[in-house]
Amino acid sequence: MSKSITLGIVGLGYWGPNLLRNFTQLDGCKVKICCDLSADNLDRAKAQHRDIETTNSYESLLQDPEIQAIVVATSAGTHHNLAKQAIEHGKHVFTEKPLTLDVAHAEELVKLAKQNGVKLMVGHLMEYHPAIEMLRNAVESHELGDIYYLYSQRVNLGKIRRDENALWSFAPHDISIIMYLLDSEPINVSTRGQSYLQDGIEDVVFLNLFFPGKIMAQVQLSWLDPHKIRRTTIVGSKKMAVFDDMEPTEKIRIYDKGVNSRPAYGSFDEALSLRFGDVTIPYIKVVEPLRLECQHFIDCIRNNEQVRSDGLDGLRVVKVLQAAQESLDKGGVPVSLEDLS
Ligand SMILES: NC(=O)c1ccc[n+]([C@@H]2O[C@H](COP(=O)([O-])OP(=O)(O)OC[C@H]3O[C@@H](n4cnc5c(N)ncnc54)[C@H](O)[C@@H]3O)[C@@H](O)[C@H]2O)c1
């Protein structure tokens, strides 16, 4: 086995400790230094991982020649600056979603990573979910037929964020799922939302995406909802599928339901017949998607392979988010991805 990859992690708030736990459990990598501005967060990490160095100076990660890659798990507004510095110091970068808060910054990171010959990966976690992989195969193999439309719900009560709205906080997951499943980018988006708890920060957002081939997608996002729902429904011409991530094991159901047309019949009523067939629940081996995501980053560095959720993928998601935000600001008017201002 080749030498292990040495990492630094910046950001140990809510999500960073999950990345730290996963990277420390992987073979072929070693977390050397963790960085956070909060002494309490560093103390907590140190209590669980005694052999890891801690610091509040990001510069010490950048200057450490042993650190080959940096994992950025700070708030979204800091991703561009921290990732840029890491790339310019020749480090591979894994940054949490969204890659940046605007398209120009995302484009800059993609360009810099290429120029510096380093990997740039974005934490589009759902692209590593075994259930999403299975659904993608069902779409690709045409098991569901032509895809008509999809809808996705990502709602719960809390965590209420102050530095980003529900769109930027939640939608990167759904946008990346939908684009990954369809292998396509939306033509335009239209978004409505409302701020109930904090002025100017939308707690509830309804996002509509329109794809080539008449495919529509709708995403409902909220941290002000009585239910915790993580569900995506896909309706195709042959079958329909539901992915429910709150189900512990039976995460996907494929419904052999649809509407058949019978061209031989004359009247409209007779020409369409409803089909109610079997429901299948495919077996999915339960593996933590975050573990697969972290392993992928390490494997891509070690084997110099193409990253699945690379900088370009991150850029595509940021483009949709920026267009969606523009539409939200303009009261829901459709915004074309080509016309981003
Ligand atoms: N993949 C997922 O499912 C998932 C889930 C939650 C959050 N996230 C993402 O993870 C990132 C972090 O979210 P969070 O909820 O943990 O935020 P958080 O605010 O809880 O934590 C951010 C941490 O970064 C530290 N920090 C900020 N700037 C720093 C700097 N310059 N140097 C060192 N430390 C710095 C802060 O002190 C804080 O501890 C976000 O991008 C978020 O979107 C991803």
CSV table of C-alpha atoms and ligand atoms in Angstrom, one decimal:
chain,number,residue,atom,x,y,z
A,1,MET,CA,0.0,0.0,0.0
A,2,SER,CA,1.3,3.5,-0.9
A,3,LYS,CA,2.1,6.1,1.7
A,4,SER,CA,-0.9,7.6,3.6
A,5,ILE,CA,-2.2,11.1,2.9
A,6,THR,CA,-1.7,13.7,5.6
A,7,LEU,CA,-4.6,16.0,6.2
A,8,GLY,CA,-5.5,19.2,8.0
A,9,ILE,CA,-9.1,20.1,8.9
A,10,VAL,CA,-10.4,23.6,9.4
A,11,GLY,CA,-13.7,24.2,11.1
A,12,LEU,CA,-14.9,22.0,14.0
A,13,GLY,CA,-18.3,23.4,14.6
A,14,TYR,CA,-21.4,21.3,14.0
A,15,TRP,CA,-20.3,19.4,10.9
A,16,GLY,CA,-16.5,19.3,11.1
A,17,PRO,CA,-16.4,16.7,13.9
A,18,ASN,CA,-18.2,14.3,11.5
A,19,LEU,CA,-15.5,14.7,8.9
A,20,LEU,CA,-12.8,14.4,11.5
A,21,ARG,CA,-14.4,11.1,12.8
A,22,ASN,CA,-14.6,9.7,9.3
A,23,PHE,CA,-11.1,10.7,8.1
A,24,THR,CA,-9.5,9.4,11.3
A,25,GLN,CA,-11.2,6.0,10.8
A,26,LEU,CA,-10.0,5.6,7.2
A,27,ASP,CA,-7.1,3.5,6.2
A,28,GLY,CA,-4.5,5.4,4.1
A,29,CYS,CA,-4.9,8.8,5.7
A,30,LYS,CA,-3.8,10.6,8.8
A,31,VAL,CA,-5.3,13.8,10.2
A,32,LYS,CA,-2.4,15.8,11.6
A,33,ILE,CA,-3.8,19.2,12.6
A,34,CYS,CA,-7.2,20.6,13.3
A,35,CYS,CA,-7.9,24.3,13.2
A,36,ASP,CA,-10.8,26.3,14.6
A,37,LEU,CA,-11.2,29.8,16.0
A,38,SER,CA,-13.0,28.4,19.1
A,39,ALA,CA,-10.8,27.0,21.9
A,40,ASP,CA,-13.8,24.9,23.1
A,41,ASN,CA,-14.1,23.2,19.8
A,42,LEU,CA,-10.4,22.4,19.7
A,43,ASP,CA,-10.5,21.1,23.3
A,44,ARG,CA,-13.4,18.8,22.3
A,45,ALA,CA,-11.5,17.4,19.3
A,46,LYS,CA,-8.4,17.0,21.4
A,47,ALA,CA,-10.3,15.0,24.0
A,48,GLN,CA,-11.5,12.5,21.4
A,49,HIS,CA,-8.3,12.4,19.3
A,50,ARG,CA,-5.3,12.8,21.6
A,51,ASP,CA,-2.7,12.4,18.9
A,52,ILE,CA,-4.0,15.3,16.7
A,53,GLU,CA,-2.4,18.7,17.0
A,54,THR,CA,-4.8,21.7,17.4
A,55,THR,CA,-4.4,25.3,16.4
A,56,ASN,CA,-6.4,28.5,15.9
A,57,SER,CA,-3.9,29.6,13.1
A,58,TYR,CA,-4.9,28.5,9.6
A,59,GLU,CA,-1.5,29.7,8.5
A,60,SER,CA,0.2,26.8,10.3
A,61,LEU,CA,-1.8,24.3,8.2
A,62,LEU,CA,-0.8,26.1,5.0
A,63,GLN,CA,2.9,26.3,6.1
A,64,ASP,CA,3.2,22.6,7.1
A,65,PRO,CA,5.0,20.7,4.4
A,66,GLU,CA,3.6,17.4,5.6
A,67,ILE,CA,0.0,18.5,5.1
A,68,GLN,CA,-1.0,17.4,1.6
A,69,ALA,CA,-4.7,18.2,1.7
A,70,ILE,CA,-7.0,20.5,3.6
A,71,VAL,CA,-10.6,19.8,4.5
A,72,VAL,CA,-12.7,23.1,4.8
A,73,ALA,CA,-15.7,22.7,7.1
A,74,THR,CA,-16.2,26.3,8.0
A,75,SER,CA,-19.3,28.4,7.3
A,76,ALA,CA,-20.0,28.9,3.6
A,77,GLY,CA,-18.9,32.6,3.4
A,78,THR,CA,-15.3,31.6,4.3
A,79,HIS,CA,-14.9,28.7,1.8
A,80,HIS,CA,-13.6,30.7,-1.1
A,81,ASN,CA,-10.9,32.4,0.9
A,82,LEU,CA,-9.7,29.3,2.8
A,83,ALA,CA,-9.8,27.0,-0.2
A,84,LYS,CA,-8.0,29.6,-2.4
A,85,GLN,CA,-5.1,29.9,0.1
A,86,ALA,CA,-4.9,26.1,0.4
A,87,ILE,CA,-4.8,25.6,-3.4
A,88,GLU,CA,-2.2,28.4,-3.7
A,89,HIS,CA,0.0,26.5,-1.2
A,90,GLY,CA,-0.3,23.4,-3.4
A,91,LYS,CA,-2.7,21.5,-1.1
A,92,HIS,CA,-5.6,19.3,-2.3
A,93,VAL,CA,-8.9,20.7,-1.1
A,94,PHE,CA,-12.1,19.2,0.1
A,95,THR,CA,-14.6,21.9,0.9
A,96,GLU,CA,-18.0,21.6,2.3
A,97,LYS,CA,-21.0,22.6,0.3
A,98,PRO,CA,-21.7,25.1,-1.2
A,99,LEU,CA,-18.4,25.5,-2.9
A,100,THR,CA,-18.7,29.3,-2.7
A,101,LEU,CA,-21.4,31.9,-2.5
A,102,ASP,CA,-21.0,33.2,-6.0
A,103,VAL,CA,-20.2,31.9,-9.5
A,104,ALA,CA,-17.1,34.1,-10.0
A,105,HIS,CA,-15.5,32.8,-6.9
A,106,ALA,CA,-16.3,29.2,-7.8
A,107,GLU,CA,-14.9,29.7,-11.3
A,108,GLU,CA,-11.7,31.1,-9.8
A,109,LEU,CA,-11.2,28.0,-7.5
A,110,VAL,CA,-11.8,25.6,-10.4
A,111,LYS,CA,-9.2,27.5,-12.5
A,112,LEU,CA,-6.7,27.7,-9.6
A,113,ALA,CA,-7.0,24.0,-8.8
A,114,LYS,CA,-6.3,23.2,-12.4
A,115,GLN,CA,-3.3,25.5,-12.6
A,116,ASN,CA,-1.8,24.2,-9.4
A,117,GLY,CA,-2.4,20.5,-10.3
A,118,VAL,CA,-4.4,19.8,-7.1
A,119,LYS,CA,-7.8,18.1,-6.5
A,120,LEU,CA,-10.8,20.2,-5.6
A,121,MET,CA,-13.7,18.3,-4.2
A,122,VAL,CA,-17.0,19.6,-2.9
A,123,GLY,CA,-19.0,17.9,-0.1
A,124,HIS,CA,-22.0,17.0,-2.2
A,125,LEU,CA,-22.7,14.2,0.2
A,126,MET,CA,-25.7,12.7,-1.5
A,127,GLU,CA,-23.7,11.9,-4.6
A,128,TYR,CA,-22.0,9.2,-2.5
A,129,HIS,CA,-25.2,7.8,-1.1
A,130,PRO,CA,-25.7,4.2,-2.2
A,131,ALA,CA,-29.5,4.8,-2.6
A,132,ILE,CA,-28.8,7.7,-5.0
A,133,GLU,CA,-26.4,5.5,-6.9
A,134,MET,CA,-29.1,2.9,-7.3
A,135,LEU,CA,-31.6,5.5,-8.4
A,136,ARG,CA,-29.1,6.9,-10.9
A,137,ASN,CA,-28.8,3.4,-12.4
A,138,ALA,CA,-32.6,3.1,-12.6
A,139,VAL,CA,-32.7,6.4,-14.5
A,140,GLU,CA,-29.7,5.6,-16.7
A,141,SER,CA,-30.9,2.1,-17.6
A,142,HIS,CA,-34.4,3.5,-18.5
A,143,GLU,CA,-36.0,1.3,-15.9
A,144,LEU,CA,-38.3,4.2,-15.0
A,145,GLY,CA,-38.8,5.1,-18.6
A,146,ASP,CA,-38.6,8.8,-19.7
A,147,ILE,CA,-38.4,11.0,-16.6
A,148,TYR,CA,-41.4,13.3,-16.4
A,149,TYR,CA,-40.8,15.2,-13.2
A,150,LEU,CA,-39.2,15.0,-9.7
A,151,TYR,CA,-39.8,16.6,-6.4
A,152,SER,CA,-37.8,16.7,-3.2
A,153,GLN,CA,-38.5,17.7,0.4
A,154,ARG,CA,-35.8,18.7,2.9
A,155,VAL,CA,-37.7,20.1,5.9
A,156,ASN,CA,-37.4,19.9,9.7
A,157,LEU,CA,-37.4,22.1,12.8
A,158,GLY,CA,-34.0,23.9,13.2
A,159,LYS,CA,-31.0,24.3,12.9
A,160,ILE,CA,-31.8,28.0,12.3
A,161,ARG,CA,-28.9,29.6,10.6
A,162,ARG,CA,-28.0,33.3,10.8
A,163,ASP,CA,-25.5,33.6,8.0
A,164,GLU,CA,-27.4,31.8,5.2
A,165,ASN,CA,-31.0,31.1,4.2
A,166,ALA,CA,-32.7,27.7,3.8
A,167,LEU,CA,-31.9,27.8,0.0
A,168,TRP,CA,-28.1,28.0,0.5
A,169,SER,CA,-28.1,25.8,3.5
A,170,PHE,CA,-30.2,22.9,2.2
A,171,ALA,CA,-30.6,23.1,-1.5
A,172,PRO,CA,-27.0,22.2,-2.5
A,173,HIS,CA,-28.0,18.6,-1.6
A,174,ASP,CA,-31.2,18.5,-3.6
A,175,ILE,CA,-29.7,20.4,-6.6
A,176,SER,CA,-26.7,18.0,-6.7
A,177,ILE,CA,-29.0,15.0,-6.4
A,178,ILE,CA,-31.3,16.1,-9.2
A,179,MET,CA,-28.5,17.1,-11.6
A,180,TYR,CA,-26.7,13.8,-10.7
A,181,LEU,CA,-29.8,11.7,-11.4
A,182,LEU,CA,-30.7,13.5,-14.6
A,183,ASP,CA,-27.1,14.1,-15.7
A,184,SER,CA,-28.4,17.4,-16.9
A,185,GLU,CA,-28.5,21.1,-15.9
A,186,PRO,CA,-31.6,23.3,-15.6
A,187,ILE,CA,-32.5,25.8,-18.2
A,188,ASN,CA,-34.1,28.2,-15.8
A,189,VAL,CA,-35.2,28.3,-12.2
A,190,SER,CA,-38.0,30.1,-10.3
A,191,THR,CA,-38.0,30.5,-6.5
A,192,ARG,CA,-40.4,31.8,-3.9
A,193,GLY,CA,-39.6,32.0,-0.2
A,194,GLN,CA,-40.4,33.8,3.0
A,195,SER,CA,-38.5,35.0,6.2
A,196,TYR,CA,-40.6,34.4,9.3
A,197,LEU,CA,-38.0,34.2,12.0
A,198,GLN,CA,-35.2,36.6,11.0
A,199,ASP,CA,-35.6,39.6,8.6
A,200,GLY,CA,-34.0,38.9,5.2
A,201,ILE,CA,-33.2,35.3,5.9
A,202,GLU,CA,-35.7,33.0,4.2
A,203,ASP,CA,-36.7,30.0,6.5
A,204,VAL,CA,-38.9,28.5,3.8
A,205,VAL,CA,-38.1,28.2,0.1
A,206,PHE,CA,-39.9,26.6,-2.8
A,207,LEU,CA,-37.5,26.1,-5.7
A,208,ASN,CA,-38.7,25.1,-9.2
A,209,LEU,CA,-36.2,23.9,-11.8
A,210,PHE,CA,-37.0,23.4,-15.5
A,211,PHE,CA,-34.8,21.0,-17.5
A,212,PRO,CA,-34.5,20.2,-21.2
A,213,GLY,CA,-37.0,17.6,-22.5
A,214,LYS,CA,-39.9,19.1,-20.4
A,215,ILE,CA,-38.5,17.6,-17.2
A,216,MET,CA,-39.5,19.6,-14.1
A,217,ALA,CA,-38.2,19.5,-10.5
A,218,GLN,CA,-39.5,21.1,-7.4
A,219,VAL,CA,-37.6,21.3,-4.1
A,220,GLN,CA,-39.3,22.3,-0.8
A,221,LEU,CA,-36.8,23.6,1.8
A,222,SER,CA,-37.5,24.6,5.4
A,223,TRP,CA,-36.1,24.7,8.9
A,224,LEU,CA,-39.6,25.7,10.2
A,225,ASP,CA,-41.6,22.5,9.8
A,226,PRO,CA,-43.1,20.0,12.2
A,227,HIS,CA,-41.7,17.0,10.3
A,228,LYS,CA,-38.3,15.8,9.4
A,229,ILE,CA,-38.5,14.8,5.8
A,230,ARG,CA,-35.7,13.9,3.4
A,231,ARG,CA,-37.6,12.5,0.4
A,232,THR,CA,-37.3,12.5,-3.3
A,233,THR,CA,-39.9,11.2,-5.7
A,234,ILE,CA,-39.3,10.6,-9.4
A,235,VAL,CA,-42.1,10.0,-11.9
A,236,GLY,CA,-41.2,8.3,-15.1
A,237,SER,CA,-43.2,7.0,-18.0
A,238,LYS,CA,-42.8,3.4,-17.0
A,239,LYS,CA,-42.3,3.4,-13.2
A,240,MET,CA,-42.1,5.8,-10.3
A,241,ALA,CA,-39.5,5.8,-7.5
A,242,VAL,CA,-39.4,7.2,-4.0
A,243,PHE,CA,-36.2,7.7,-2.0
A,244,ASP,CA,-36.8,8.2,1.7
A,245,ASP,CA,-33.6,8.9,3.6
A,246,MET,CA,-35.5,8.8,7.0
A,247,GLU,CA,-36.2,5.1,6.5
A,248,PRO,CA,-33.5,3.1,8.3
A,249,THR,CA,-33.2,0.3,5.7
A,250,GLU,CA,-36.0,0.4,3.1
A,251,LYS,CA,-34.8,3.6,1.5
A,252,ILE,CA,-36.1,3.1,-2.0
A,253,ARG,CA,-39.4,1.9,-3.3
A,254,ILE,CA,-40.0,1.4,-7.0
A,255,TYR,CA,-43.6,1.5,-8.0
A,256,ASP,CA,-44.7,-0.2,-11.2
A,257,LYS,CA,-47.4,2.3,-11.6
A,258,GLY,CA,-48.2,4.5,-14.6
A,259,VAL,CA,-50.6,5.3,-17.3
A,260,ASN,CA,-50.6,3.2,-20.5
A,261,SER,CA,-51.9,4.5,-23.7
A,262,ARG,CA,-53.9,2.2,-26.0
A,263,PRO,CA,-53.8,3.7,-29.4
A,264,ALA,CA,-56.4,1.1,-30.8
A,265,TYR,CA,-59.2,2.7,-28.7
A,266,GLY,CA,-61.1,5.6,-30.1
A,267,SER,CA,-62.4,7.7,-27.1
A,268,PHE,CA,-60.0,9.5,-24.7
A,269,ASP,CA,-61.2,7.6,-21.7
A,270,GLU,CA,-60.6,4.2,-23.3
A,271,ALA,CA,-57.2,5.3,-24.7
A,272,LEU,CA,-55.6,5.7,-21.3
A,273,SER,CA,-55.5,2.9,-18.7
A,274,LEU,CA,-54.0,3.2,-15.3
A,275,ARG,CA,-51.5,0.6,-14.3
A,276,PHE,CA,-51.1,-0.6,-10.6
A,277,GLY,CA,-48.3,-3.1,-10.5
A,278,ASP,CA,-45.8,-4.4,-7.9
A,279,VAL,CA,-43.9,-2.3,-5.5
A,280,THR,CA,-40.2,-3.3,-5.2
A,281,ILE,CA,-37.9,-2.5,-2.3
A,282,PRO,CA,-34.4,-3.1,-3.5
A,283,TYR,CA,-31.7,-4.2,-1.0
A,284,ILE,CA,-29.2,-1.4,-0.3
A,285,LYS,CA,-26.1,-2.2,1.8
A,286,VAL,CA,-26.1,0.4,4.6
A,287,VAL,CA,-22.8,2.3,4.6
A,288,GLU,CA,-22.4,5.8,5.9
A,289,PRO,CA,-22.4,8.1,2.8
A,290,LEU,CA,-20.0,10.5,4.6
A,291,ARG,CA,-17.5,7.6,5.0
A,292,LEU,CA,-17.7,6.8,1.2
A,293,GLU,CA,-17.3,10.5,0.4
A,294,CYS,CA,-14.2,10.9,2.6
A,295,GLN,CA,-12.7,7.6,1.2
A,296,HIS,CA,-13.3,8.9,-2.4
A,297,PHE,CA,-11.3,12.1,-1.6
A,298,ILE,CA,-8.4,10.1,-0.3
A,299,ASP,CA,-8.5,7.5,-3.2
A,300,CYS,CA,-8.6,10.3,-5.8
A,301,ILE,CA,-5.5,11.9,-4.3
A,302,ARG,CA,-3.6,8.6,-4.0
A,303,ASN,CA,-4.5,7.3,-7.4
A,304,ASN,CA,-4.7,10.6,-9.2
A,305,GLU,CA,-8.3,10.0,-10.2
A,306,GLN,CA,-11.1,12.2,-11.3
A,307,VAL,CA,-13.2,13.5,-8.4
A,308,ARG,CA,-16.9,12.8,-8.8
A,309,SER,CA,-18.1,16.0,-7.0
A,310,ASP,CA,-15.2,18.1,-8.3
A,311,GLY,CA,-14.9,21.8,-8.6
A,312,LEU,CA,-16.9,21.9,-11.9
A,313,ASP,CA,-19.7,20.0,-10.2
A,314,GLY,CA,-19.5,22.5,-7.3
A,315,LEU,CA,-19.6,25.4,-9.8
A,316,ARG,CA,-22.7,24.0,-11.5
A,317,VAL,CA,-24.5,23.8,-8.2
A,318,VAL,CA,-23.5,27.4,-7.3
A,319,LYS,CA,-24.8,28.6,-10.7
A,320,VAL,CA,-28.2,27.1,-9.9
A,321,LEU,CA,-28.1,28.6,-6.4
A,322,GLN,CA,-27.2,32.0,-7.6
A,323,ALA,CA,-30.0,32.0,-10.3
A,324,ALA,CA,-32.4,30.7,-7.6
A,325,GLN,CA,-31.4,33.5,-5.2
A,326,GLU,CA,-31.9,36.1,-8.0
A,327,SER,CA,-35.3,34.7,-8.7
A,328,LEU,CA,-36.1,34.8,-5.0
A,329,ASP,CA,-35.0,38.4,-4.8
A,330,LYS,CA,-37.2,39.3,-7.8
A,331,GLY,CA,-40.3,37.6,-6.3
A,332,GLY,CA,-40.1,34.4,-8.2
A,333,VAL,CA,-39.6,35.5,-11.8
A,334,PRO,CA,-37.9,32.7,-13.8
A,335,VAL,CA,-34.1,33.3,-14.1
A,336,SER,CA,-32.2,31.6,-17.0
A,337,LEU,CA,-28.9,30.0,-16.1
A,338,GLU,CA,-27.4,31.6,-19.2
A,339,ASP,CA,-28.4,35.1,-18.0
A,340,LEU,CA,-26.8,35.1,-14.6
A,341,SER,CA,-26.0,38.8,-13.8
B,1,LIG,N1,-22.9,17.7,4.2
B,1,LIG,C1,-23.8,18.0,5.1
B,1,LIG,O1,-24.7,17.2,5.3
B,1,LIG,C2,-23.6,19.2,6.0
B,1,LIG,C3,-24.3,19.3,7.2
B,1,LIG,C4,-24.1,20.5,7.9
B,1,LIG,C5,-23.2,21.4,7.5
B,1,LIG,N2,-22.6,21.3,6.4
B,1,LIG,C6,-21.6,22.3,5.9
B,1,LIG,O2,-20.5,22.4,6.7
B,1,LIG,C7,-20.0,23.7,6.8
B,1,LIG,C8,-19.9,24.1,8.3
B,1,LIG,O3,-21.2,24.1,8.8
B,1,LIG,P1,-21.4,24.0,10.4
B,1,LIG,O4,-22.9,23.8,10.6
B,1,LIG,O5,-20.5,23.0,11.0
B,1,LIG,O6,-21.0,25.5,10.8
B,1,LIG,P2,-20.6,26.0,12.3
B,1,LIG,O7,-20.8,27.5,12.3
B,1,LIG,O8,-21.3,25.2,13.3
B,1,LIG,O9,-19.0,25.7,12.3
B,1,LIG,C9,-18.1,26.4,11.6
B,1,LIG,C10,-16.8,26.4,12.4
B,1,LIG,O10,-15.8,27.0,11.6
B,1,LIG,C11,-14.9,27.8,12.4
B,1,LIG,N3,-14.3,28.8,11.6
B,1,LIG,C12,-14.9,29.8,10.8
B,1,LIG,N4,-13.9,30.5,10.2
B,1,LIG,C13,-12.7,30.0,10.6
B,1,LIG,C14,-11.4,30.3,10.2
B,1,LIG,N5,-11.1,31.3,9.4
B,1,LIG,N6,-10.4,29.5,10.8
B,1,LIG,C15,-10.7,28.5,11.6
B,1,LIG,N7,-12.0,28.2,12.0
B,1,LIG,C16,-13.0,28.9,11.5
B,1,LIG,C17,-15.9,28.4,13.5
B,1,LIG,O11,-15.2,28.7,14.6
B,1,LIG,C18,-16.9,27.2,13.7
B,1,LIG,O12,-16.5,26.4,14.8
B,1,LIG,C19,-21.0,24.5,6.0
B,1,LIG,O13,-20.4,24.7,4.7
B,1,LIG,C20,-22.2,23.7,5.9
B,1,LIG,O14,-23.0,24.0,4.7
B,1,LIG,C21,-22.7,20.1,5.6
